[in-house]
């Protein structure tokens, strides 16, 4: 499959082939299948975030025992790793400067 250029804004969980507003936080070159996998990871992050919102309203469940938070953390790490792997040099440098991935990510 042919790789295409995509603009990623992880905060808004946006993936677009069109550059507009502030969606160019990260730039990747990916196939449609790779973008679908990244979208699935972002959807999983959204779902985990949604579940943790409801958990936050149940005071008897301690934060550190909340699997939704763990799921979100895993999802965002996997998304950053995938964006890093598919990203252009600017994207890779940006993620490196953030320090969100372990040293063995390259």
Coordinates of N, CA and C in Angstrom, one line a residue:
X1 N 0.8 -1.2 0.0 CA 0.0 0.0 0.0 C 0.9 1.3 0.0
X2 N 0.4 2.3 -0.6 CA 1.1 3.5 -0.7 C 1.0 4.3 0.6
X3 N 2.1 4.9 1.0 CA 2.1 5.7 2.2 C 1.7 7.1 1.8
X4 N 0.9 7.7 2.7 CA 0.5 9.1 2.5 C 0.8 9.9 3.7
X5 N 0.8 11.2 3.6 CA 1.1 12.1 4.7 C -0.1 12.4 5.5
X6 N 0.0 12.3 6.8 CA -1.1 12.6 7.7 C -0.6 13.5 8.8
X7 N -1.5 14.4 9.2 CA -1.3 15.3 10.3 C -2.0 14.8 11.6
X8 N -1.3 14.8 12.7 CA -1.8 14.2 13.9 C -1.8 15.2 15.0
X9 N -3.0 15.3 15.7 CA -3.1 16.1 16.9 C -3.5 15.1 18.0
X10 N -2.6 14.6 18.8 CA -2.9 13.6 19.8 C -3.9 14.1 20.9
X11 N -3.8 15.4 21.2 CA -4.7 15.9 22.2 C -6.1 15.9 21.8
X12 N -6.4 16.2 20.6 CA -7.8 16.1 20.1 C -8.1 14.8 19.4
X13 N -7.1 13.9 19.4 CA -7.2 12.6 18.7 C -7.6 12.7 17.3
X14 N -7.0 13.7 16.6 CA -7.3 13.9 15.2 C -6.3 13.4 14.3
X15 N -6.7 12.8 13.2 CA -5.9 12.3 12.1 C -6.4 12.9 10.8
X16 N -5.6 13.6 10.1 CA -6.2 14.2 8.9 C -5.1 14.3 7.8
X17 N -5.6 14.2 6.6 CA -4.7 14.4 5.4 C -4.6 15.9 5.1
X18 N -5.4 16.7 5.6 CA -5.4 18.1 5.3 C -4.9 18.9 6.5
X19 N -4.0 19.8 6.2 CA -3.4 20.6 7.3 C -4.3 21.8 7.5
X20 N -4.8 22.0 8.7 CA -5.5 23.2 9.0 C -5.5 23.4 10.5
X21 N -5.7 24.7 10.9 CA -5.8 25.1 12.3 C -4.5 24.6 13.0
X22 N -4.6 23.8 14.0 CA -3.4 23.4 14.8 C -3.3 21.8 14.8
X23 N -3.6 21.2 13.6 CA -3.6 19.8 13.6 C -2.2 19.2 13.2
X24 N -1.2 20.0 13.1 CA 0.1 19.5 12.6 C 1.1 19.3 13.8
X25 N 0.5 18.9 14.9 CA 1.4 18.6 16.1 C 2.5 17.6 15.7
X26 N 2.0 16.5 15.0 CA 2.9 15.5 14.5 C 2.6 15.2 13.0
X27 N 3.6 14.9 12.2 CA 3.4 14.5 10.8 C 3.9 13.1 10.7
X28 N 3.1 12.3 10.1 CA 3.5 10.9 9.8 C 3.3 10.5 8.3
X29 N 3.9 9.5 7.9 CA 3.7 8.9 6.5 C 3.3 7.5 6.8
X30 N 2.1 7.2 6.4 CA 1.5 5.9 6.8 C 0.6 5.4 5.7
X31 N 0.4 4.0 5.7 CA -0.6 3.4 4.8 C -2.0 3.6 5.5
X32 N -3.0 3.3 4.7 CA -4.4 3.3 5.3 C -4.5 2.3 6.5
X33 N -3.9 1.2 6.3 CA -3.9 0.2 7.4 C -3.3 0.7 8.7
X34 N -2.1 1.3 8.5 CA -1.4 1.9 9.7 C -2.2 3.0 10.4
X35 N -2.9 3.8 9.6 CA -3.7 4.8 10.1 C -4.9 4.2 10.9
X36 N -5.4 3.2 10.3 CA -6.6 2.5 11.0 C -6.1 1.9 12.4
X37 N -4.9 1.4 12.4 CA -4.4 0.9 13.7 C -4.2 2.0 14.7
X38 N -3.7 3.1 14.2 CA -3.5 4.3 15.1 C -4.8 4.8 15.6
X39 N -5.8 4.9 14.7 CA -7.2 5.3 15.1 C -7.7 4.4 16.1
X40 N -7.5 3.1 16.0 CA -8.0 2.1 17.0 C -7.4 2.4 18.4
X41 N -6.1 2.7 18.4 CA -5.4 3.0 19.6 C -6.0 4.3 20.2
X42 N -6.2 5.3 19.4 CA -6.8 6.5 19.9 C -8.3 6.3 20.5
X43 N -9.0 5.4 19.8 CA -10.3 5.1 20.3 C -10.3 4.4 21.6
X44 N -9.3 3.5 21.7 CA -9.1 2.8 23.0 C -8.7 3.8 24.1
X45 N -7.9 4.8 23.8 CA -7.6 5.8 24.8 C -8.8 6.6 25.2
X46 N -9.6 6.9 24.2 CA -10.9 7.7 24.5 C -11.8 6.9 25.5
X47 N -11.9 5.6 25.1 CA -12.8 4.7 26.0 C -12.2 4.6 27.4
X48 N -10.9 4.4 27.5 CA -10.3 4.3 28.9 C -10.5 5.6 29.6
X49 N -10.3 6.8 28.9 CA -10.5 8.1 29.6 C -12.0 8.2 30.0
X50 N -12.9 7.8 29.2 CA -14.3 7.9 29.6 C -14.6 7.0 30.8
X51 N -14.0 5.8 30.9 CA -14.3 5.0 32.0 C -13.6 5.6 33.3
X52 N -12.5 6.2 33.1 CA -11.8 6.8 34.3 C -12.6 8.0 34.8
X53 N -13.3 8.7 33.9 CA -14.1 9.8 34.4 C -15.2 9.3 35.4
X54 N -15.8 8.2 35.0 CA -16.9 7.7 35.9 C -16.2 7.1 37.2
X55 N -15.1 6.5 37.1 CA -14.4 6.0 38.3 C -14.1 7.1 39.2
X56 N -13.8 8.3 38.7 CA -13.4 9.4 39.6 C -14.5 9.9 40.4
X57 N -15.7 9.5 40.1 CA -16.9 9.9 40.9 C -17.3 8.8 41.9
X58 N -16.4 7.8 42.0 CA -16.7 6.7 43.0 C -15.5 6.8 44.0
X59 N -15.7 7.5 45.1 CA -14.5 7.7 46.0 C -14.0 6.5 46.7
X60 N -14.7 5.3 46.7 CA -14.2 4.1 47.3 C -13.2 3.4 46.5
X61 N -13.0 3.8 45.2 CA -12.1 3.1 44.3 C -10.8 4.0 44.2
X62 N -9.7 3.6 44.8 CA -8.5 4.4 44.8 C -8.0 4.6 43.4
X63 N -7.4 5.7 43.1 CA -6.9 6.1 41.8 C -5.8 5.0 41.4
X64 N -5.0 4.6 42.3 CA -3.9 3.7 41.9 C -4.4 2.3 41.6
X65 N -5.6 2.0 41.9 CA -6.2 0.7 41.6 C -7.2 0.8 40.4
X66 N -7.1 1.8 39.6 CA -8.0 2.0 38.5 C -7.4 1.5 37.2
X67 N -7.9 0.4 36.7 CA -7.4 -0.2 35.4 C -7.6 0.7 34.2
X68 N -8.6 1.6 34.3 CA -8.9 2.5 33.2 C -7.7 3.5 33.0
X69 N -7.1 4.0 34.1 CA -6.0 4.8 34.0 C -4.8 4.1 33.4
X70 N -4.6 2.8 33.8 CA -3.5 2.0 33.3 C -3.7 1.8 31.8
X71 N -5.0 1.5 31.4 CA -5.3 1.3 30.0 C -5.0 2.6 29.1
X72 N -5.3 3.7 29.7 CA -5.1 5.0 29.0 C -3.6 5.2 28.8
X73 N -2.8 4.9 29.9 CA -1.4 5.1 29.9 C -0.7 4.2 28.8
X74 N -1.2 3.0 28.8 CA -0.7 2.0 27.8 C -1.0 2.5 26.4
X75 N -2.3 2.9 26.2 CA -2.7 3.4 24.9 C -1.9 4.6 24.4
X76 N -1.7 5.6 25.3 CA -1.0 6.8 24.8 C 0.5 6.4 24.5
X77 N 1.1 5.6 25.3 CA 2.5 5.2 25.0 C 2.5 4.4 23.7
X78 N 1.6 3.5 23.4 CA 1.6 2.8 22.1 C 1.3 3.8 21.0
X79 N 0.5 4.8 21.2 CA 0.2 5.8 20.1 C 1.5 6.6 19.8
X80 N 2.1 7.1 20.9 CA 3.4 7.8 20.7 C 4.4 7.0 20.0
X81 N 4.5 5.7 20.4 CA 5.5 4.8 19.7 C 5.2 4.7 18.2
X82 N 3.9 4.5 17.9 CA 3.5 4.4 16.5 C 3.8 5.7 15.7
X83 N 3.4 6.8 16.3 CA 3.7 8.1 15.7 C 5.1 8.3 15.5
X84 N 5.9 7.9 16.5 CA 7.4 8.0 16.3 C 7.9 7.2 15.1
X85 N 7.4 5.9 15.1 CA 7.9 5.0 14.1 C 7.5 5.5 12.7
X86 N 6.3 6.1 12.5 CA 5.9 6.5 11.2 C 6.2 8.0 10.9
X87 N 6.7 8.7 11.9 CA 6.9 10.2 11.8 C 8.1 10.6 11.0
X88 N 8.0 11.9 10.5 CA 9.1 12.5 9.9 C 10.2 12.9 10.9
X89 N 11.3 13.4 10.5 CA 12.4 13.7 11.4 C 11.9 14.8 12.4
X90 N 11.1 15.7 12.1 CA 10.7 16.7 13.0 C 9.8 16.1 14.1
X91 N 8.9 15.2 13.7 CA 8.1 14.5 14.6 C 8.9 13.7 15.6
X92 N 9.9 13.0 15.1 CA 10.8 12.1 15.9 C 11.6 13.0 16.9
X93 N 12.1 14.1 16.5 CA 12.8 15.0 17.4 C 11.9 15.6 18.5
X94 N 10.6 15.9 18.1 CA 9.7 16.4 19.0 C 9.4 15.4 20.1
X95 N 9.1 14.2 19.7 CA 8.8 13.1 20.7 C 10.0 12.8 21.5
X96 N 11.2 12.8 20.9 CA 12.4 12.6 21.7 C 12.5 13.7 22.8
X97 N 12.2 15.0 22.4 CA 12.4 16.1 23.4 C 11.3 16.0 24.5
X98 N 10.2 15.3 24.2 CA 9.2 15.2 25.2 C 9.6 14.1 26.3
X99 N 10.4 13.2 25.9 CA 10.8 12.1 26.8 C 9.7 11.2 27.2
X100 N 8.7 10.9 26.3 CA 7.6 10.1 26.7 C 7.8 8.6 26.4
X101 N 8.9 8.3 25.6 CA 9.2 6.9 25.3 C 10.5 6.5 26.0
X102 N 10.6 5.2 26.2 CA 11.8 4.7 26.8 C 13.0 4.8 25.9
X103 N 14.2 4.7 26.4 CA 15.3 4.8 25.5 C 15.5 3.8 24.4
X104 N 14.8 2.7 24.5 CA 14.9 1.6 23.5 C 13.9 1.8 22.4
X105 N 13.4 3.0 22.1 CA 12.3 3.1 21.2 C 12.8 3.2 19.7
X106 N 14.0 3.4 19.5 CA 14.5 3.6 18.1 C 14.9 2.4 17.4

